Short mmCIF file of N, CA, C and O in Angstrom, two decimals:
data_model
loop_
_atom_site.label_atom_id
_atom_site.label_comp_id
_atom_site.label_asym_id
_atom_site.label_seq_id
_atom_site.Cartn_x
_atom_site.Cartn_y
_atom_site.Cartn_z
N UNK A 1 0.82 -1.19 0.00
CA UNK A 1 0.00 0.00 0.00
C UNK A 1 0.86 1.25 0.00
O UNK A 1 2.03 1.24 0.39
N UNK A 2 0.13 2.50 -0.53
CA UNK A 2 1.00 3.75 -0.38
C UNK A 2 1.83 4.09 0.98
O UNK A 2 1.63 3.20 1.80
N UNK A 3 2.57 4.97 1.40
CA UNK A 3 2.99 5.42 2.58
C UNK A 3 3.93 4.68 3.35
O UNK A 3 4.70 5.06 4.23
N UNK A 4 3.66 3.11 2.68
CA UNK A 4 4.44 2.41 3.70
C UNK A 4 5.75 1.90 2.64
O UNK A 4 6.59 1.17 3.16
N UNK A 5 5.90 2.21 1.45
CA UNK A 5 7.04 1.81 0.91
C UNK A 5 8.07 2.77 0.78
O UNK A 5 9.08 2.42 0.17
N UNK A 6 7.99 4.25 1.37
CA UNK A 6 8.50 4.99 1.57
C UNK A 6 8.94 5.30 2.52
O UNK A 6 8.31 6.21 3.05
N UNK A 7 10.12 4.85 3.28
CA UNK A 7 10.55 4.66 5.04
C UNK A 7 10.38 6.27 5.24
O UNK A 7 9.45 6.39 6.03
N UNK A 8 10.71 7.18 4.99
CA UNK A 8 10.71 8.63 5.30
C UNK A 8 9.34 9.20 5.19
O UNK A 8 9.27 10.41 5.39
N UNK A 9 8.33 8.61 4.93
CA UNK A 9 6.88 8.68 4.95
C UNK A 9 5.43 7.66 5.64
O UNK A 9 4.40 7.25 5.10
N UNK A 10 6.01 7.53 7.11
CA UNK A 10 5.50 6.70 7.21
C UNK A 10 3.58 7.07 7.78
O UNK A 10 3.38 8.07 8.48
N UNK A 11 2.55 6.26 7.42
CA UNK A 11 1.51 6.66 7.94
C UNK A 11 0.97 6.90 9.31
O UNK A 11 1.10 6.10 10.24
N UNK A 12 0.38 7.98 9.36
CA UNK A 12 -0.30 8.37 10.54
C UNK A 12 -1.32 7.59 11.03
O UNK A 12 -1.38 6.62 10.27
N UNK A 13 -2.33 7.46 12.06
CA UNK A 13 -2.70 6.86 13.04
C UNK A 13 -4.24 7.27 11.68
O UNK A 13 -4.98 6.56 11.01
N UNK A 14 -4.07 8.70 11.85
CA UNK A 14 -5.50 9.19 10.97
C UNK A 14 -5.56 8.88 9.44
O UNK A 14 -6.56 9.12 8.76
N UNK A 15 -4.26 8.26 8.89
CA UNK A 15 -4.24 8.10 7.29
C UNK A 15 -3.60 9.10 6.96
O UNK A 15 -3.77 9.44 5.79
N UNK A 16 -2.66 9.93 7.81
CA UNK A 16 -2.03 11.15 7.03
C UNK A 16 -0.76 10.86 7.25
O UNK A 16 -0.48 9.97 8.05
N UNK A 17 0.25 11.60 6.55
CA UNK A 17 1.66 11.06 6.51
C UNK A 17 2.43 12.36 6.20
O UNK A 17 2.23 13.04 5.19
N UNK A 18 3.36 12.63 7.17
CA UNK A 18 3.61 14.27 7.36
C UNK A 18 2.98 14.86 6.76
O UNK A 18 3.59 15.36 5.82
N UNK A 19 1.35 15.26 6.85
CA UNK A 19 0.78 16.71 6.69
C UNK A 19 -0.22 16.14 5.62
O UNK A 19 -1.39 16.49 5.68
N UNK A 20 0.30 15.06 4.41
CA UNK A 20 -0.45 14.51 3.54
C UNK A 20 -1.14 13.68 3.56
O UNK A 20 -1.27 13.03 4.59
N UNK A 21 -1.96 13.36 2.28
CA UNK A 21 -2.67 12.04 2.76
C UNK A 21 -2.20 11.04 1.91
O UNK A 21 -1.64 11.09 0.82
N UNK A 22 -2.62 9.89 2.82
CA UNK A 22 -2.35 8.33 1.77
C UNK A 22 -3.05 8.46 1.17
O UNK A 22 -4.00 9.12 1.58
N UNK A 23 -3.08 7.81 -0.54
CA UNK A 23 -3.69 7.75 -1.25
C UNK A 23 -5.04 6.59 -0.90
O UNK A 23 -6.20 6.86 -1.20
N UNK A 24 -4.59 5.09 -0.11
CA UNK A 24 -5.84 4.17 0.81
C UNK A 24 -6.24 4.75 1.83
O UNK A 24 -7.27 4.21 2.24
N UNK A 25 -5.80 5.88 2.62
CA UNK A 25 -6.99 6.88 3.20
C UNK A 25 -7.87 7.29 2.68
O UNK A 25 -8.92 7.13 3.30
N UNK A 26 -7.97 7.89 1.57
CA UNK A 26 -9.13 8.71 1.25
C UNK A 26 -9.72 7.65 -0.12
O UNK A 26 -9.14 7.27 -1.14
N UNK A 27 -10.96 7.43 0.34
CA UNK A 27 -12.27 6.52 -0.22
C UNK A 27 -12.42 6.88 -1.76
O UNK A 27 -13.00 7.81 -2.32
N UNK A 28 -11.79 5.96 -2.17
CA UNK A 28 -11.85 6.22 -4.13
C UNK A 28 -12.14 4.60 -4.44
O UNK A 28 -11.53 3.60 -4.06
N UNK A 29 -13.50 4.76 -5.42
CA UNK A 29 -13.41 3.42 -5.83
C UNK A 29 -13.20 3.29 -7.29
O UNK A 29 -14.04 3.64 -8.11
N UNK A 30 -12.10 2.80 -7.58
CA UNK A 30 -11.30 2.22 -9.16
C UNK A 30 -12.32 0.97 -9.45
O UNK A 30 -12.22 -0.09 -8.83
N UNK A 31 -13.03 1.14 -10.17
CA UNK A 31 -14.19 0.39 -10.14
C UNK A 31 -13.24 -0.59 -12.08
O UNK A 31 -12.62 0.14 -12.86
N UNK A 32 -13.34 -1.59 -12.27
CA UNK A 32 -13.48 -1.47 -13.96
C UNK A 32 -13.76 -0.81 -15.03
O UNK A 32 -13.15 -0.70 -16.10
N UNK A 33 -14.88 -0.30 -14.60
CA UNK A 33 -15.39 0.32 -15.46
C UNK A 33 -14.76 2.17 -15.40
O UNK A 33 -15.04 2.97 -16.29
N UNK A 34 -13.96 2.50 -14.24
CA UNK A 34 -13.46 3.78 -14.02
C UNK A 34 -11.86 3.53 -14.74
O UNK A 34 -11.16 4.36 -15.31
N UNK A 35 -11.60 2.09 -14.49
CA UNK A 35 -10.51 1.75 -15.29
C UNK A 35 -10.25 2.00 -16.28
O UNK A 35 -9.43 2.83 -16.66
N UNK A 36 -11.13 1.10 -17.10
CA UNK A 36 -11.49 1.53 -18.42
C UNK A 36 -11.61 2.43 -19.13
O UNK A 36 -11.34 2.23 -20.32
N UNK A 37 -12.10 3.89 -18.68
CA UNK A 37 -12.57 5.18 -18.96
C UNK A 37 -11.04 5.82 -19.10
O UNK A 37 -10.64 6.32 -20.15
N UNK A 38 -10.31 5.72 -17.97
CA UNK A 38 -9.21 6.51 -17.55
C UNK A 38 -7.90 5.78 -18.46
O UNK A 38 -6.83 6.39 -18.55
N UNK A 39 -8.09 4.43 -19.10
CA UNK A 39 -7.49 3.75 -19.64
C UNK A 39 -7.42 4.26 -21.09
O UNK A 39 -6.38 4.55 -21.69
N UNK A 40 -8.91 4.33 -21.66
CA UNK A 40 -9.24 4.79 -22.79
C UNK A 40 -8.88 6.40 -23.18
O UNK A 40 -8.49 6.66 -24.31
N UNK A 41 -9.06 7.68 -21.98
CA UNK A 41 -8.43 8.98 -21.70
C UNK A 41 -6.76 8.89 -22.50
O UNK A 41 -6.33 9.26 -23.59
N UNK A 42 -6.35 8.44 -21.71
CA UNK A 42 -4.44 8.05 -21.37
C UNK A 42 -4.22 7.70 -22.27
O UNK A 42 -3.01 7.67 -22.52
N UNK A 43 -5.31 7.13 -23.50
CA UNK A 43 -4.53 6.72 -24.97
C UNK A 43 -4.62 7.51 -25.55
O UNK A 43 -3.74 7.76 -26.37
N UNK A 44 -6.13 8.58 -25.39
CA UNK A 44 -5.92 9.43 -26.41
C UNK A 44 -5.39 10.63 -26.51
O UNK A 44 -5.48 11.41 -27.45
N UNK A 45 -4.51 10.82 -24.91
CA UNK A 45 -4.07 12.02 -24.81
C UNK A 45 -2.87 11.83 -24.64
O UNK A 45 -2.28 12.84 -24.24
N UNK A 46 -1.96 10.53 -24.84
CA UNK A 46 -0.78 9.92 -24.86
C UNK A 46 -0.11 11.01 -25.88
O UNK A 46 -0.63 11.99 -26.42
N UNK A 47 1.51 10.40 -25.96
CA UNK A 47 2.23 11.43 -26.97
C UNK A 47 2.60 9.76 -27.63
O UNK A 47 2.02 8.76 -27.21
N UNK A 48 3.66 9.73 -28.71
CA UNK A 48 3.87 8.69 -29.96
C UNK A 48 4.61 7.76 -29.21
O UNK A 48 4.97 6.75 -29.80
N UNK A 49 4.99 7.92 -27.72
CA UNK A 49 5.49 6.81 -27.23
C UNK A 49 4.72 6.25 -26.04
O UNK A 49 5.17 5.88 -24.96
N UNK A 50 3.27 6.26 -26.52
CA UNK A 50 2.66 5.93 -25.20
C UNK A 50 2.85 6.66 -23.69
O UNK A 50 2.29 6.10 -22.75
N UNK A 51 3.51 7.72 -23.45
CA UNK A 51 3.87 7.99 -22.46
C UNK A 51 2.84 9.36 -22.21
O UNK A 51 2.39 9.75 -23.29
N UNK A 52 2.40 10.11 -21.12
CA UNK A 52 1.33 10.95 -20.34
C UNK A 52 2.03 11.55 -19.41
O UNK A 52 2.62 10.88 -18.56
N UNK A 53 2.09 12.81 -19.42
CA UNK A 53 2.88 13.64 -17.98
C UNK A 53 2.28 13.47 -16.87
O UNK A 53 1.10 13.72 -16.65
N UNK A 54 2.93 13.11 -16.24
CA UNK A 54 2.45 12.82 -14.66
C UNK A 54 1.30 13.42 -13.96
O UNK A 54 0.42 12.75 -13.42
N UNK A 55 1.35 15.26 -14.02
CA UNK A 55 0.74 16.41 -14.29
C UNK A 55 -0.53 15.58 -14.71
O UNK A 55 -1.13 15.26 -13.68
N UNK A 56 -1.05 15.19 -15.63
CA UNK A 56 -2.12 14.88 -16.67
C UNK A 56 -2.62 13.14 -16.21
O UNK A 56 -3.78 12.73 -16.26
N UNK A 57 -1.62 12.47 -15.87
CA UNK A 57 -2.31 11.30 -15.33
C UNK A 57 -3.03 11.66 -14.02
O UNK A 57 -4.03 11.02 -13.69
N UNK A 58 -2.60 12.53 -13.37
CA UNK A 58 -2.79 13.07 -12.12
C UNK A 58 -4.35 13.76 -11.95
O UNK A 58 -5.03 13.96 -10.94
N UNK A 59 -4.55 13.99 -13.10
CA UNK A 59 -6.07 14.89 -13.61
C UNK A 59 -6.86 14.04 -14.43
O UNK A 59 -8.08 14.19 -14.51
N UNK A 60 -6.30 13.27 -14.96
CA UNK A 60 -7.10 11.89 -15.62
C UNK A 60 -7.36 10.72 -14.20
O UNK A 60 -8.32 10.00 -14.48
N UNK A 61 -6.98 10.50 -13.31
CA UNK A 61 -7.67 9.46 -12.64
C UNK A 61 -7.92 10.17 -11.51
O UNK A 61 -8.50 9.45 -10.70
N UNK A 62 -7.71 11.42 -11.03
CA UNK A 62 -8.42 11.49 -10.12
C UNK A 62 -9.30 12.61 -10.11
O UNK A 62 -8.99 13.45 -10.96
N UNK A 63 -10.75 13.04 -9.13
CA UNK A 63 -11.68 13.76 -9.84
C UNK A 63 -11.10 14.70 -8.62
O UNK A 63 -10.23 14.51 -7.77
N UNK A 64 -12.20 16.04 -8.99
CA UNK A 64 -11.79 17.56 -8.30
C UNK A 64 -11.74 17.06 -6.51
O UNK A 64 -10.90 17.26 -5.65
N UNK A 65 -12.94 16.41 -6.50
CA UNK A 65 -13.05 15.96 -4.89
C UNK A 65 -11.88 15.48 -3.94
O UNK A 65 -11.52 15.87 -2.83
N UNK A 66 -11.28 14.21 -5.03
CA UNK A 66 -10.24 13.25 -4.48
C UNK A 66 -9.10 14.13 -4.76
O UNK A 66 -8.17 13.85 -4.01
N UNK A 67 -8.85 15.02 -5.50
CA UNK A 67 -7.39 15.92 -5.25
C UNK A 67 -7.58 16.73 -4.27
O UNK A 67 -6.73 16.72 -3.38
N UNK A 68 -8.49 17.45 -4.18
CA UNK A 68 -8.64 18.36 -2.89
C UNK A 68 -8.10 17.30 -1.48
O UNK A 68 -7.33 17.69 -0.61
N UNK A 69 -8.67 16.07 -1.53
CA UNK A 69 -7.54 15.35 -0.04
C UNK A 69 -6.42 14.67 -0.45
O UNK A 69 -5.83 14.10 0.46
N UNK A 70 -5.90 14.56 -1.70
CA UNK A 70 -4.96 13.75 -2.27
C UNK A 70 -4.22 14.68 -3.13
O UNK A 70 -4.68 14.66 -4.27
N UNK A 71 -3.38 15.37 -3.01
CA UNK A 71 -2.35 16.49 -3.77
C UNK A 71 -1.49 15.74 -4.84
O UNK A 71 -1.32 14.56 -5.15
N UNK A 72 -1.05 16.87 -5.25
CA UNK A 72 -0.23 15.81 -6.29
C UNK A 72 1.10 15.99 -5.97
O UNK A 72 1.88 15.51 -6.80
N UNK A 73 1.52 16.45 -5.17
CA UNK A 73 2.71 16.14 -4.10
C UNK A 73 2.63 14.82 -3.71
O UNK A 73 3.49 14.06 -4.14
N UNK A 74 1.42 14.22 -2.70
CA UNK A 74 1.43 12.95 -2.71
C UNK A 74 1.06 12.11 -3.55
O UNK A 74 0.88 11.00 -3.05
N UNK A 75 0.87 12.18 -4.64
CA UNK A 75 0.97 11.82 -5.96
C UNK A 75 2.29 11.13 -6.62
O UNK A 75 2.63 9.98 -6.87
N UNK A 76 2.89 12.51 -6.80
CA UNK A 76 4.36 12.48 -7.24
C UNK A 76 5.02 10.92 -6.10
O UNK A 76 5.26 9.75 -6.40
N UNK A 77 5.11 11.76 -4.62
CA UNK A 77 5.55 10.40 -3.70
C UNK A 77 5.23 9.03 -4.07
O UNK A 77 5.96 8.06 -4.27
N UNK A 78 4.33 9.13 -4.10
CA UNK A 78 3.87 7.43 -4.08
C UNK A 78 3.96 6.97 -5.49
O UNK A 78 3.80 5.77 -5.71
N UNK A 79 4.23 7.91 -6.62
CA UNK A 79 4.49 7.24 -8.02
C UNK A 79 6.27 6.60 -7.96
O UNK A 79 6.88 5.68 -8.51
N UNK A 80 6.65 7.78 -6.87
CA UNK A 80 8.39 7.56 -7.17
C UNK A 80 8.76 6.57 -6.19
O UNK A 80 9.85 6.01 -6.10
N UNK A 81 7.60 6.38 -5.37
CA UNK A 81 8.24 4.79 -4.49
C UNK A 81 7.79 3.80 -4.92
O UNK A 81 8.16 2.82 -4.27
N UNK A 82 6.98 3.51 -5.91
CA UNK A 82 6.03 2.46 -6.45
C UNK A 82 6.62 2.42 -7.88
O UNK A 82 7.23 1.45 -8.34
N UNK A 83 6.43 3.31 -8.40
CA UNK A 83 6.51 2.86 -9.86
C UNK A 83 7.98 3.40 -10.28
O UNK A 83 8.35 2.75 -11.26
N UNK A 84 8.85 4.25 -9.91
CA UNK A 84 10.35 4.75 -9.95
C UNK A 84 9.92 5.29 -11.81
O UNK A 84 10.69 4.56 -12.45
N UNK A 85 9.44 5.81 -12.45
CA UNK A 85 9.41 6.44 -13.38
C UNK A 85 11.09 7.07 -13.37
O UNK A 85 11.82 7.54 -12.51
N UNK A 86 11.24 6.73 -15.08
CA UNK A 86 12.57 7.17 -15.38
C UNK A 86 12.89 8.40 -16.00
O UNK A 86 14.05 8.59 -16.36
N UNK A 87 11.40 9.85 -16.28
CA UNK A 87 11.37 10.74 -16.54
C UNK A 87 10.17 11.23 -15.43
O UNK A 87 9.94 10.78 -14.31
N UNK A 88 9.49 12.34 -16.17
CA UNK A 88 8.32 13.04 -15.67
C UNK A 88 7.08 12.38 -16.27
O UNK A 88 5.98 12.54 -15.73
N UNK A 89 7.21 11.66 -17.32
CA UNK A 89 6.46 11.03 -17.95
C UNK A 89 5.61 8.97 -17.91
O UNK A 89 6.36 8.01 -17.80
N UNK A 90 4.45 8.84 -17.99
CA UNK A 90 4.22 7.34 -17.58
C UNK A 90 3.60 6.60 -18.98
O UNK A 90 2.90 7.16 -19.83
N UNK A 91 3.95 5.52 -18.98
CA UNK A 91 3.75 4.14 -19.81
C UNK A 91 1.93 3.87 -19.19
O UNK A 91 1.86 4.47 -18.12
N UNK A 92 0.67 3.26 -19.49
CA UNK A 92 -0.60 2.75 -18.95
C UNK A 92 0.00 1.83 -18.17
O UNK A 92 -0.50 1.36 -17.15
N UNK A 93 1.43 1.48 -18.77
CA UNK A 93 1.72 -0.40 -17.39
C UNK A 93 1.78 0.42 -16.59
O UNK A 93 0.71 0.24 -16.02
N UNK A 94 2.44 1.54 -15.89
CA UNK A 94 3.01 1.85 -14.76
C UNK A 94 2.01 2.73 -14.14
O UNK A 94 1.82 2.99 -12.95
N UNK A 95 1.46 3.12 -15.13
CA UNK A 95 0.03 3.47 -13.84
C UNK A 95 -1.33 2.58 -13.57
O UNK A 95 -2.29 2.89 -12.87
N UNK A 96 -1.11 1.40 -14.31
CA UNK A 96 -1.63 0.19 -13.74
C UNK A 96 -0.99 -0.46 -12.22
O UNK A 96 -1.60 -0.74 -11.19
N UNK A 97 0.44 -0.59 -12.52
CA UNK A 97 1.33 -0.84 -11.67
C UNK A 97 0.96 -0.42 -9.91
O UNK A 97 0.86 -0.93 -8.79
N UNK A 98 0.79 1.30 -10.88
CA UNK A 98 0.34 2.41 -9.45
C UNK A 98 -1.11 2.11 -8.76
O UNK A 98 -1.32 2.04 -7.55
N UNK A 99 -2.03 1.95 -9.76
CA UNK A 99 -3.00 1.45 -9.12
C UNK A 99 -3.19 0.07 -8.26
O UNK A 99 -3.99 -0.08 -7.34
N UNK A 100 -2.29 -0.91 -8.77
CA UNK A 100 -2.69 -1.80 -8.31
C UNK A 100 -1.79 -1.77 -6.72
O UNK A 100 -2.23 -2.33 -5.72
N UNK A 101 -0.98 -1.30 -6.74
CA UNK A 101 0.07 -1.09 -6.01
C UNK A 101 -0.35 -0.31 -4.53
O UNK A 101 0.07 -0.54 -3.40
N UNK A 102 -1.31 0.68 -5.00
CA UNK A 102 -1.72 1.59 -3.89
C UNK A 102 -3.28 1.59 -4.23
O UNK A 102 -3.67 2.74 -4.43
N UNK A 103 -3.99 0.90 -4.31
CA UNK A 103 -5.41 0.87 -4.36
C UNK A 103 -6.28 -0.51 -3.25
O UNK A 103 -7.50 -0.60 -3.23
#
């Protein structure tokens, strides 16, 4: 799960983790069918190597509600302890990866 693969981030008692939140704190359901949607998004707003700025995956799976408790500070965190992206940019595996990883 998020928060805990990051030793310098470890979770709070309330689901918060210095100041932020875990991404399995706050109640999001990745349903299939939300999969799918956000799957289908990410292709068509991909660039010629399959790849999506972080920035933009960040606004493609999550809605106005769930960023307001989920920043993309803790975003960024939990992509770079989970998925170690080798630019600013993501592959659909690795934000499958992310989901499955922290969901």
């Amino acid at each position: 799960p998020c928060c805990v693969t990051s030793p310098r981030r470890r979770p709070r008692a309330n689901g918060t983790r210095n100041g932020g939140r875990c991404l399995s704190a706050v109640n999001m359901d990745f349903d299939e069918t939300r999969k799918a949607d956000a799957k289908a998004a990410f292709e068509q707003q991909s660039n010629t190597n399959g790849k999506l700025e972080f920035r933009k995956v960040y606004e493609l799976l999550f809605q106005a509600e769930e960023r307001k408790e989920y920043s993309l500070n803790d975003f960024q965190e939990d992509l770079k302890a989970t998925v170690k992206p080798a630019d600013d940019s993501l592959t659909w595996s690795e934000v499958e990866k992310f989901l499955e990883e922290n969901l």
